[in-house]
CSV table of C-alpha atoms in Angstrom, one decimal:
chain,number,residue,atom,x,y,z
A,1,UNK,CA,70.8,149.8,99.6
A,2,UNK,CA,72.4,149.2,102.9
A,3,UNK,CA,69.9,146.9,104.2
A,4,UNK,CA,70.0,145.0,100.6
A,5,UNK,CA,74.0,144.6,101.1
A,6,UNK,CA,74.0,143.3,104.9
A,7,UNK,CA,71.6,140.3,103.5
A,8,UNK,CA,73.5,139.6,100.4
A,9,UNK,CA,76.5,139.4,103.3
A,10,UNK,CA,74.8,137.3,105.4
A,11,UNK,CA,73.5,135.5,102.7
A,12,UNK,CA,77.2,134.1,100.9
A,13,UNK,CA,78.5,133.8,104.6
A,14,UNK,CA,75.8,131.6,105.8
A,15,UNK,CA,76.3,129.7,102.2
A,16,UNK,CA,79.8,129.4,102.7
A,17,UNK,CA,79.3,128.5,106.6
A,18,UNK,CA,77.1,125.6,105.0
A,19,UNK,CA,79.8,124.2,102.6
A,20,UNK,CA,82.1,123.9,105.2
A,21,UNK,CA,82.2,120.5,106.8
A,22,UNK,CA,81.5,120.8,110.6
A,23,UNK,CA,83.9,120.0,113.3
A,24,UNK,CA,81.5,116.7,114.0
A,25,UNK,CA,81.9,115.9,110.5
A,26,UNK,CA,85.5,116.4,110.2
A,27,UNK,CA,86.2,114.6,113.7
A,28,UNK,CA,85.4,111.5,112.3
A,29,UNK,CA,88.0,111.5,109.6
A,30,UNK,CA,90.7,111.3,112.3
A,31,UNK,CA,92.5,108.2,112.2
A,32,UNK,CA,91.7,107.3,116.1
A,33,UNK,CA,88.3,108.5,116.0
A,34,UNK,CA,86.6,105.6,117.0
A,35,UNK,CA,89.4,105.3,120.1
A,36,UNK,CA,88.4,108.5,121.3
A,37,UNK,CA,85.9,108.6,124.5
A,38,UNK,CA,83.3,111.4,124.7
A,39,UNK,CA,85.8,114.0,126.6
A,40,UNK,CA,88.4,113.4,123.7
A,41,UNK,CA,85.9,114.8,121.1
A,42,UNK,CA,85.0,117.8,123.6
A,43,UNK,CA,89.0,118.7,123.7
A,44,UNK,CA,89.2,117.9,119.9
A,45,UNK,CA,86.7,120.3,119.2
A,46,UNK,CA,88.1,122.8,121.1
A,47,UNK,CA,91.4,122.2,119.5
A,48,UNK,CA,90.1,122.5,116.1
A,49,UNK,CA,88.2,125.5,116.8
A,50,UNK,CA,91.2,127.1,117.9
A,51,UNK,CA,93.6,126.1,114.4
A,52,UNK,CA,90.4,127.6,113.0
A,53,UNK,CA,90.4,130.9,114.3
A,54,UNK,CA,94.1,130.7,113.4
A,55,UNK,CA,93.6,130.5,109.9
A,56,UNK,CA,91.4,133.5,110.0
A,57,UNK,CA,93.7,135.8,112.2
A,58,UNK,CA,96.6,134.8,110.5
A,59,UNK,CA,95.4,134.6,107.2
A,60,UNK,CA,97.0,131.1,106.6
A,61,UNK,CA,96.3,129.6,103.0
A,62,UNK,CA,94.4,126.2,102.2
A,63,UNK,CA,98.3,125.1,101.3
A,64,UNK,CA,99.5,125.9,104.6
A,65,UNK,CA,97.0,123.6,106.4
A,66,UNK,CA,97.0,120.1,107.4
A,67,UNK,CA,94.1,118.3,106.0
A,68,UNK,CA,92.3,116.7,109.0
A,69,UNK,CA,92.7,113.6,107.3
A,70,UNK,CA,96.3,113.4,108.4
A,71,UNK,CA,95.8,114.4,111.8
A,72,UNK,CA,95.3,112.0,114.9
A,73,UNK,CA,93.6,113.1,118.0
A,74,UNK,CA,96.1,113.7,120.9
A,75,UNK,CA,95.9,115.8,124.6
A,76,UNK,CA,98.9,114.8,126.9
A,77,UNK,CA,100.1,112.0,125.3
A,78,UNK,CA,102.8,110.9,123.4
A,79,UNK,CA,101.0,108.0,120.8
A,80,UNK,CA,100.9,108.5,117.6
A,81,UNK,CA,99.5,106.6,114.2
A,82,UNK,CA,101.0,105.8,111.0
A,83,UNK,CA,100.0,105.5,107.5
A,84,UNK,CA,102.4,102.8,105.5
A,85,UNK,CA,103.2,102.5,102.3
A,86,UNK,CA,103.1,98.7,101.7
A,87,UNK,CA,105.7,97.9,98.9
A,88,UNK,CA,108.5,99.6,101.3
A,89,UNK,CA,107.1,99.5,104.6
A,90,UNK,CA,107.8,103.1,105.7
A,91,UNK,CA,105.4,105.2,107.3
A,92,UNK,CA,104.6,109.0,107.5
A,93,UNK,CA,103.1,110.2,110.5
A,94,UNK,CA,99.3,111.2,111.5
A,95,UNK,CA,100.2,114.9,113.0
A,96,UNK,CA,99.1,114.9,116.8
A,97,UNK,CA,95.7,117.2,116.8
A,98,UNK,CA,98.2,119.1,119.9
A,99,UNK,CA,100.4,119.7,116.7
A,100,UNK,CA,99.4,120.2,114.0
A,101,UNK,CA,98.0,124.0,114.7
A,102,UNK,CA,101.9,124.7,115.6
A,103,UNK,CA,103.3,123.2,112.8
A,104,UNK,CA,101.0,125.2,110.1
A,105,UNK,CA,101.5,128.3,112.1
A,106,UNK,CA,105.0,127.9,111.8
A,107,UNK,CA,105.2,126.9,108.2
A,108,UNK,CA,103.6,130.1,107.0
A,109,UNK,CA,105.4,132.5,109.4
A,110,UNK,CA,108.7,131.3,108.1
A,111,UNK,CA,107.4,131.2,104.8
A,112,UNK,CA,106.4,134.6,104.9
A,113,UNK,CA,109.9,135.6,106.1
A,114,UNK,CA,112.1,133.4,104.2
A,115,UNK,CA,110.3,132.8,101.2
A,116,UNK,CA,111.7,129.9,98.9
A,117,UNK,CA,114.6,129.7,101.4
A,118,UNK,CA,112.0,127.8,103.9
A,119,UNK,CA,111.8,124.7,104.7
A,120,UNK,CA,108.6,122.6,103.0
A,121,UNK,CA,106.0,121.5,106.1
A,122,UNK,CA,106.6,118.3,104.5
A,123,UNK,CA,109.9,118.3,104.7
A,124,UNK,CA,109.8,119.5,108.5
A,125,UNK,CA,107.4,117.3,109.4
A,126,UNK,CA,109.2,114.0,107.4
A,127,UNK,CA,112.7,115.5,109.5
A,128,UNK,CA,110.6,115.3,113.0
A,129,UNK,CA,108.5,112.0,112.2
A,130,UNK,CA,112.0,110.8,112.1
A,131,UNK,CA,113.7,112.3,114.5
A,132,UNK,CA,111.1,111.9,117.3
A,133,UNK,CA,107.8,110.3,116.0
A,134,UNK,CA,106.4,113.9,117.2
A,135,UNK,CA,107.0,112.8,120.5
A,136,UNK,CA,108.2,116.4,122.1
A,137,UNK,CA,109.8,114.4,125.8
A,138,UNK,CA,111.4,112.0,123.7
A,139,UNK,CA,115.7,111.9,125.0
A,140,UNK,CA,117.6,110.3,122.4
A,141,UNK,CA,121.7,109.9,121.5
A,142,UNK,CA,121.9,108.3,125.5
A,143,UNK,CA,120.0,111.1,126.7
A,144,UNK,CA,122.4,114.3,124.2
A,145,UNK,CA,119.3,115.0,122.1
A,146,UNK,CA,115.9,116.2,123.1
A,147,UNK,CA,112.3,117.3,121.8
A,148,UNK,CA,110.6,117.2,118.4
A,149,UNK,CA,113.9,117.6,116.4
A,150,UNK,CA,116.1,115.8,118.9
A,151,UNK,CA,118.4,119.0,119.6
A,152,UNK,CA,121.9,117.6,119.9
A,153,UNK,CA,124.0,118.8,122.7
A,154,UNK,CA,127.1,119.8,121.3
A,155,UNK,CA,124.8,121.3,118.5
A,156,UNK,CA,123.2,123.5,121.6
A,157,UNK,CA,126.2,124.6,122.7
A,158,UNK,CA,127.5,125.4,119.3
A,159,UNK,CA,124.5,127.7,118.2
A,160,UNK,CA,125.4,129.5,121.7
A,161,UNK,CA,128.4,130.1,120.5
A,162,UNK,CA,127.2,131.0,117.0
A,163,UNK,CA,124.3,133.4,118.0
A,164,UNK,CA,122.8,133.6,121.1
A,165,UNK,CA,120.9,136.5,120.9
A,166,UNK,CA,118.9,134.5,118.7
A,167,UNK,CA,118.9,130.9,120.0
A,168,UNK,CA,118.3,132.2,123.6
A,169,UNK,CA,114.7,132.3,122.9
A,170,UNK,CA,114.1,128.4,122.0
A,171,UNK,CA,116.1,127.0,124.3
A,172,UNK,CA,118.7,127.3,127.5
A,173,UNK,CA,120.6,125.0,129.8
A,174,UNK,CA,119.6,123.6,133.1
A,175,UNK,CA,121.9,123.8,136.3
A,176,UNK,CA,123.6,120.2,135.0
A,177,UNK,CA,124.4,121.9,131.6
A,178,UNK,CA,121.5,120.2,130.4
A,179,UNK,CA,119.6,121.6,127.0
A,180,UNK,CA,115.8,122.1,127.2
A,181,UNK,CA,113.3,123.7,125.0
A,182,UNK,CA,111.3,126.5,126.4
A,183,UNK,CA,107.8,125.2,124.9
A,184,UNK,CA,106.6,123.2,122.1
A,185,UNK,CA,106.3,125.7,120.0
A,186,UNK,CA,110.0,125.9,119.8
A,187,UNK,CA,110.5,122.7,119.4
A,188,UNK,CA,108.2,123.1,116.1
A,189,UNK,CA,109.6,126.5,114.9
A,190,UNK,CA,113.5,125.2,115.5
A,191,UNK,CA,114.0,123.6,112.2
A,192,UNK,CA,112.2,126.3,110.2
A,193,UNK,CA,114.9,128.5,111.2
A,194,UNK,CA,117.7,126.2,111.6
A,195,UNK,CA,117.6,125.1,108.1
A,196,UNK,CA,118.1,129.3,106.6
A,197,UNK,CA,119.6,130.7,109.7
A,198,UNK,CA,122.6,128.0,109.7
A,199,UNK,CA,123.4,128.0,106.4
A,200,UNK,CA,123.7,131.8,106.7
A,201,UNK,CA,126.5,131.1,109.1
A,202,UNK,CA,128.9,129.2,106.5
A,203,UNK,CA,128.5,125.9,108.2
A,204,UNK,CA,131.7,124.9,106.7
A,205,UNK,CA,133.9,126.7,109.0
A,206,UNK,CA,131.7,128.1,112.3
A,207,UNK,CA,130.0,124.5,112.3
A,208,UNK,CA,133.6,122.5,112.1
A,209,UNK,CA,133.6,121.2,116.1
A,210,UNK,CA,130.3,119.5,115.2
A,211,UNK,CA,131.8,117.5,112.0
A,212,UNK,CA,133.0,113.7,112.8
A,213,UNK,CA,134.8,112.2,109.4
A,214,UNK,CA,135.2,108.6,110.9
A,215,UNK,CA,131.0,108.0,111.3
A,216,UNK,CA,128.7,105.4,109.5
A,217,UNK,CA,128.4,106.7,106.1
A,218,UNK,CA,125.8,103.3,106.0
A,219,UNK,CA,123.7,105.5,108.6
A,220,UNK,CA,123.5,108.5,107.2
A,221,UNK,CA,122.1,107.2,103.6
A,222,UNK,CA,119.6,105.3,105.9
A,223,UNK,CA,118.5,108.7,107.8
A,224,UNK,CA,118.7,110.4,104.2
A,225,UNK,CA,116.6,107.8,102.8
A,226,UNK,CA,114.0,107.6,105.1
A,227,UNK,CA,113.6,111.2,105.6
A,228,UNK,CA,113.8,111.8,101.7
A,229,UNK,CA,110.7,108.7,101.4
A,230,UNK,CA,108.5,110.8,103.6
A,231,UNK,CA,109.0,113.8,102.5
A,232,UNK,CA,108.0,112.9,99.2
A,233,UNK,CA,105.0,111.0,100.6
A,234,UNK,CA,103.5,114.1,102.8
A,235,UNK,CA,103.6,116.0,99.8
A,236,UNK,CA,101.8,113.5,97.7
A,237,UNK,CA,99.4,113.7,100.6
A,238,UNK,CA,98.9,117.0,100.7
A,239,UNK,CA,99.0,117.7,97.3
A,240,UNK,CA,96.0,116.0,96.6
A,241,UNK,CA,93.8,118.4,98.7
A,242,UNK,CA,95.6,121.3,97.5
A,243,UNK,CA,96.5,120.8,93.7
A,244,UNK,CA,99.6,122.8,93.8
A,245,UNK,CA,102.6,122.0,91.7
A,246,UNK,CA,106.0,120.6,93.4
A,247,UNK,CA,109.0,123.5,93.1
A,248,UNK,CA,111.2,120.9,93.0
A,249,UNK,CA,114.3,122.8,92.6
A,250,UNK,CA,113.7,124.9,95.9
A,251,UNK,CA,112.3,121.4,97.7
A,252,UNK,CA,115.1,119.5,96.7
A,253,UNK,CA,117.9,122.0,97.9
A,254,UNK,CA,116.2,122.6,101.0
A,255,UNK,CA,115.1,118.8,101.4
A,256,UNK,CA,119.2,118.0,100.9
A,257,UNK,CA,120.6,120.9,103.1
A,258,UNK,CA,117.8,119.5,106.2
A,259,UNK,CA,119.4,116.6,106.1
A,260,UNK,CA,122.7,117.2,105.9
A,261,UNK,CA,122.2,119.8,108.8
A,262,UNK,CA,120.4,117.3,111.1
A,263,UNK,CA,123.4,114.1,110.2
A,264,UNK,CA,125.7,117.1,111.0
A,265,UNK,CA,124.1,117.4,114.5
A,266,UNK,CA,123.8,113.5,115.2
A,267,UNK,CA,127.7,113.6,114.0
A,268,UNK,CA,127.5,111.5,111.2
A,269,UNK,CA,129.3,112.5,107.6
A,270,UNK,CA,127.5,114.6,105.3
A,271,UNK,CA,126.2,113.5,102.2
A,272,UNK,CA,127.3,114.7,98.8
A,273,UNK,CA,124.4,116.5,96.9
A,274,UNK,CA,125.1,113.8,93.9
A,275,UNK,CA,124.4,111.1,96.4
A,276,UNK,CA,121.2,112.8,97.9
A,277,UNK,CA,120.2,113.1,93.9
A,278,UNK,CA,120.7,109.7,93.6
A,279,UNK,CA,118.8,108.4,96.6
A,280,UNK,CA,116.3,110.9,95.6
A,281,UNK,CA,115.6,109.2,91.6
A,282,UNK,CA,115.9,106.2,92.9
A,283,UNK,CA,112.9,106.8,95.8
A,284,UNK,CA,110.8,108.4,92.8
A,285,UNK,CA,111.7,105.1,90.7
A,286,UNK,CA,110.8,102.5,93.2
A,287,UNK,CA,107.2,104.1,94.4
A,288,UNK,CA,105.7,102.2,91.5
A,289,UNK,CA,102.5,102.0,93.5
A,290,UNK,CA,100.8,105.5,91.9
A,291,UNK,CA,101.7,107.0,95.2
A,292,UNK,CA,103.8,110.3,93.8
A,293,UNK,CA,101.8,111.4,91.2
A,294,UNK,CA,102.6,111.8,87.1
A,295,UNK,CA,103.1,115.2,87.4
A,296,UNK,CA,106.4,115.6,89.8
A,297,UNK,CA,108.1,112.3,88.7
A,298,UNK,CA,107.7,113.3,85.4
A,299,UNK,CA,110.3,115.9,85.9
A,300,UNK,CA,112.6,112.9,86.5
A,301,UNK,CA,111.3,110.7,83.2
A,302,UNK,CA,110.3,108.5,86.0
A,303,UNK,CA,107.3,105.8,84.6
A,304,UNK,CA,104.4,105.3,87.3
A,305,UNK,CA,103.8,101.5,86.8
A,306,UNK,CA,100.3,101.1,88.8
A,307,UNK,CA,97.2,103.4,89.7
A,308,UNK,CA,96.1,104.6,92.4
A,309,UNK,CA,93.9,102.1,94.6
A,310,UNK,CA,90.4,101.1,93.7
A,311,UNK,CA,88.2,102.4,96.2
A,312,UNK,CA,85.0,100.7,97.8
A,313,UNK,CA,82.4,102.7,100.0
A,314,UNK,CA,82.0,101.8,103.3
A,315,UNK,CA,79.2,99.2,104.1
A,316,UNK,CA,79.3,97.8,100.7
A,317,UNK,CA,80.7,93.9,100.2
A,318,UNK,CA,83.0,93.7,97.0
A,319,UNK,CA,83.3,90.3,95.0
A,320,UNK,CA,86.4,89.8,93.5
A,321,UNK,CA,86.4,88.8,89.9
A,322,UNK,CA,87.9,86.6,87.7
A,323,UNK,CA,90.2,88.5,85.3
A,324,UNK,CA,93.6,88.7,83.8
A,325,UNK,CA,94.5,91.6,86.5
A,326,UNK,CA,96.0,90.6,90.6
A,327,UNK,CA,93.9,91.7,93.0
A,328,UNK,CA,95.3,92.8,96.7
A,329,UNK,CA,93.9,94.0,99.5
A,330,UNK,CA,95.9,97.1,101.4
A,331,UNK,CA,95.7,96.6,105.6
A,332,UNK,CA,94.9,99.9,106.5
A,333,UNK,CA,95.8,101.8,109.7
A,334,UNK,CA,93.7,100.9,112.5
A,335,UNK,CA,92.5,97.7,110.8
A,336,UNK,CA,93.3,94.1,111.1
A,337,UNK,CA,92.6,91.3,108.6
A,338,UNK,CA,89.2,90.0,110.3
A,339,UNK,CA,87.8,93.1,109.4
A,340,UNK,CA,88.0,92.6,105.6
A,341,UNK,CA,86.2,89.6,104.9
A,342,UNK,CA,82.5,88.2,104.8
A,343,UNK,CA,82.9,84.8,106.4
A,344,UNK,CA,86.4,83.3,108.5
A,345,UNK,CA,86.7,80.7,105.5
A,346,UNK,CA,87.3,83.0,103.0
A,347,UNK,CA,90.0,85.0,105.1
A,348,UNK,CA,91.5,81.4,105.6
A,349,UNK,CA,91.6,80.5,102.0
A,350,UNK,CA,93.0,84.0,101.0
A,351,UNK,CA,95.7,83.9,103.1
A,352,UNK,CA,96.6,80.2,102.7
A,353,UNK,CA,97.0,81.0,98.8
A,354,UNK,CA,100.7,80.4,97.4
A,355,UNK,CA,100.8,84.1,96.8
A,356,UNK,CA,100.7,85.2,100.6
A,357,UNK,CA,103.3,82.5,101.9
A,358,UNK,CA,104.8,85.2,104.3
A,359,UNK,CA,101.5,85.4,105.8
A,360,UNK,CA,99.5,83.2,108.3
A,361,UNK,CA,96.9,82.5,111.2
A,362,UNK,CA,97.3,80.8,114.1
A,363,UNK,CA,96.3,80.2,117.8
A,364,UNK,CA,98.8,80.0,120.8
A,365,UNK,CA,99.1,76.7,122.6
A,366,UNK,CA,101.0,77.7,126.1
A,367,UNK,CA,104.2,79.5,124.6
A,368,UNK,CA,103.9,77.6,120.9
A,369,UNK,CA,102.2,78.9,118.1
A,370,UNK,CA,100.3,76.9,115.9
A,371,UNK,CA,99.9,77.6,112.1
A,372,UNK,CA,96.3,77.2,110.9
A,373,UNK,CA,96.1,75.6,107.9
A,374,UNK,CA,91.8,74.6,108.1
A,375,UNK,CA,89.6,75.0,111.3
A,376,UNK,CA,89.3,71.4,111.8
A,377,UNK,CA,90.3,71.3,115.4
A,378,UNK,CA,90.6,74.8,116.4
A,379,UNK,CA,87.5,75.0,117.9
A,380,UNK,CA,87.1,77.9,120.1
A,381,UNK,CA,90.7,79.1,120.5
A,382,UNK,CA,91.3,82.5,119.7
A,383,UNK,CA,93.0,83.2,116.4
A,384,UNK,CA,95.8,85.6,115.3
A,385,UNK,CA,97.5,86.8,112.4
A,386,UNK,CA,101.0,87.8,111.8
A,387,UNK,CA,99.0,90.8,109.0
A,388,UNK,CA,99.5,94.5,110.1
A,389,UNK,CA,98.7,97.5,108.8
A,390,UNK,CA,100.7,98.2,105.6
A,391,UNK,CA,100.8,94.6,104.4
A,392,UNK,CA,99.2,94.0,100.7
A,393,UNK,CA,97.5,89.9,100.9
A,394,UNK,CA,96.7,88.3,97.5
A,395,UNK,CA,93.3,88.1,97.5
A,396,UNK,CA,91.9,85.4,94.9
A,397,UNK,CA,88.9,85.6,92.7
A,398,UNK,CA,85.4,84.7,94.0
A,399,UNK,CA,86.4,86.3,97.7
A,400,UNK,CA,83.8,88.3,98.7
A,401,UNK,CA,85.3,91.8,101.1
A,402,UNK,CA,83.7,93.9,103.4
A,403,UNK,CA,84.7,97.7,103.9
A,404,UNK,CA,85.1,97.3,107.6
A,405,UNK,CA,83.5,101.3,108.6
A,406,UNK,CA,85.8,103.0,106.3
A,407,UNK,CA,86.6,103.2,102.8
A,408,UNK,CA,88.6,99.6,101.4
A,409,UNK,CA,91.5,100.1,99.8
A,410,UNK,CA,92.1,97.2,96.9
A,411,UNK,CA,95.3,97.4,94.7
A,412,UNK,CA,95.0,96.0,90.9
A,413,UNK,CA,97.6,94.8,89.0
């Protein structure tokens, strides 16, 4: 019976070994994978064997992982990718593959000891994105704020003053008086606990040397926006690997109190909570472009105007066709316009069509550049386009697409 038990074992774990993608396989979904040289994908799959192992010792759910489609490779470097959302041109951030292990590490273990009072990864990561583009040397504030969260000084020296037993182990001051984080891990853990441990401390009163009434109150709706945009879009992201419902009472409060925390570091005015609500419906309202899905914005009455984008296999050429419905074409990370199209003609007519007026190719002569309105004459000058990733170009019927190695993205109205 023993014997019979071991093989049955081996059996559903070599089963289950099989319906797991490979590292190989799951390599090229990164959104730099065809940057990376051959030593890049030896590191990578070190890396990802190592968040792997992760998972198993520390028994981190499917929800607490970062699908490897939203992760760019990365080893001692500071670059990083974005995905945009066209209609508002805002981007979330790829997480570095140096990262990302930290960041769902981090995510569990405060879940697991805050519970609902922890910060979403998507909110964290959305906070950091815009803090520091998950560039952990970044100095910004004139050199005051450091690291993945930019740390302010005066916010340093405060949480010194608050708790330093605890604070004392993410970060100290140099010989100038100078903040520094200890480690990246830190830098990623910080906000996890800054977010539950600070409002623990009545930030009201203890907090009141940070507070400056006479800031930009136009700067801090711009942080709260963009950081509220994001948030909303990584969870949209995630959600649709792991199909689990938005809490959006918890995400909103925590979402709000983040922000408020980090415009108190940067010493900017808070925000009132019925401003934040505001901002908030009226992000949910304007992503008409299926990008939150049904099921959270209904909670808000809000009306998803468009679906999600048609998709086209790789490799496959796609005619588009005469009908009452728009067609547009979504620049994807990565990509540029040449990509997209069969023949140089068609790309010219597409873009030269009354409905893309912002758009254009041309070719430099010296310093001027000259708008291409047919080849005649160009010869063999090299052409641009002012296109970038994120743009949505009118494409009219009869233009015939190509899916330029990935899948092609086509948005119908």
């Amino acid at each position: 019976m023993k014997t019979i038990w071991l093989t049955i074992t081996t059996l559903f774990i070599s089963i289950v070994a099989a319906a797991q993608p490979t590292i190989d396989a799951e390599m090229k979904a990164l959104v730099n994978y065809r940057r990376m040289t051959d030593k890049n994908k030896t590191i990578f799959k070190k890396q990802r064997q190592e968040q792997k192992q992760k998972w198993i010792d520390d028994s981190i759910p499917p929800q607490f992982r970062i699908p490897v489609e939203f992760i760019s490779y990365r080893h001692a470097s500071a670059r990083y990718y974005a995905l945009y959302n066209a209609k508002h041109k805002i981007g979330i951030g790829y997480v570095p593959s140096d990262l990302a292990p930290l960041y769902e590490q981090e995510a569990w273990r405060a879940y697991k000891k805050y519970g609902a009072d922890a910060p979403s990864l998507s909110i964290v990561l959305a906070q950091q994105f815009t803090e520091s583009a998950f560039n952990p040397y970044v100095k910004g504030d004139k050199g005051k704020s450091i690291g993945l969260p930019q740390l302010y000084y005066k916010t340093a020296r405060m949480l010194y003053l608050t708790e330093k037993d605890f604070w004392k182990s993410f970060f100290a001051f140099n010989k100038k008086g100078e903040q520094y984080f200890y480690n990246h891990r830190m830098q990623v853990r910080f906000p996890f606990e800054f977010l539950p441990k600070v409002k623990e401390y009545d930030s009201n009163h203890k907090l009141e040397g940070l507070r400056n009434y006479n800031g930009s109150g136009d700067e801090a709706f711009a942080y709260a926006e963009k950081v509220i945009f994001r948030s909303l879009l990584y969870e949209e992201q995630f959600a649709k690997y792991n199909d689990i419902p938005l809490d959006t009472a918890n995400f909103r409060e925590n979402l709000f109190s983040i922000i408020n925390l980090s415009l108190l570091c940067h010493e900017l005015p808070e925000l009132p909570e019925q401003q934040l609500d505001q901002i908030f419906r009226n992000i949910l309202s304007g992503l008409s472009e299926g990008e939150i899905r049904k099921k959270y914005t209904e909670k808000y009455y809000i009306n998803v105007m468009e679906s999600d984008p048609l998709s086209v296999e790789s490799d496959v050429e796609f005619t588009i066709p005469a009908s009452e419905k728009d067609f547009y074409l979504l620049i994807e990370d990565g990509q540029v316009l040449y990509n997209y199209f069969a023949d140089n003609q068609q790309m010219l007519n597409a873009i030269n069509d009354p409905q893309n007026s912002e758009f254009y190719l041309y070719y430099k002569q010296g310093k001027k550049i000259v708008r291409i309105n047919s080849f005649k004459g160009v010869g063999d000058k090299k052409i641009f386009s002012n296109v970038k990733p994120g743009d949505k170009i009118y494409i009219p019927p009869g233009t015939v697409l190509k899916a330029p190695g990935a899948n092609l993205s086509i948005i119908v109205r």
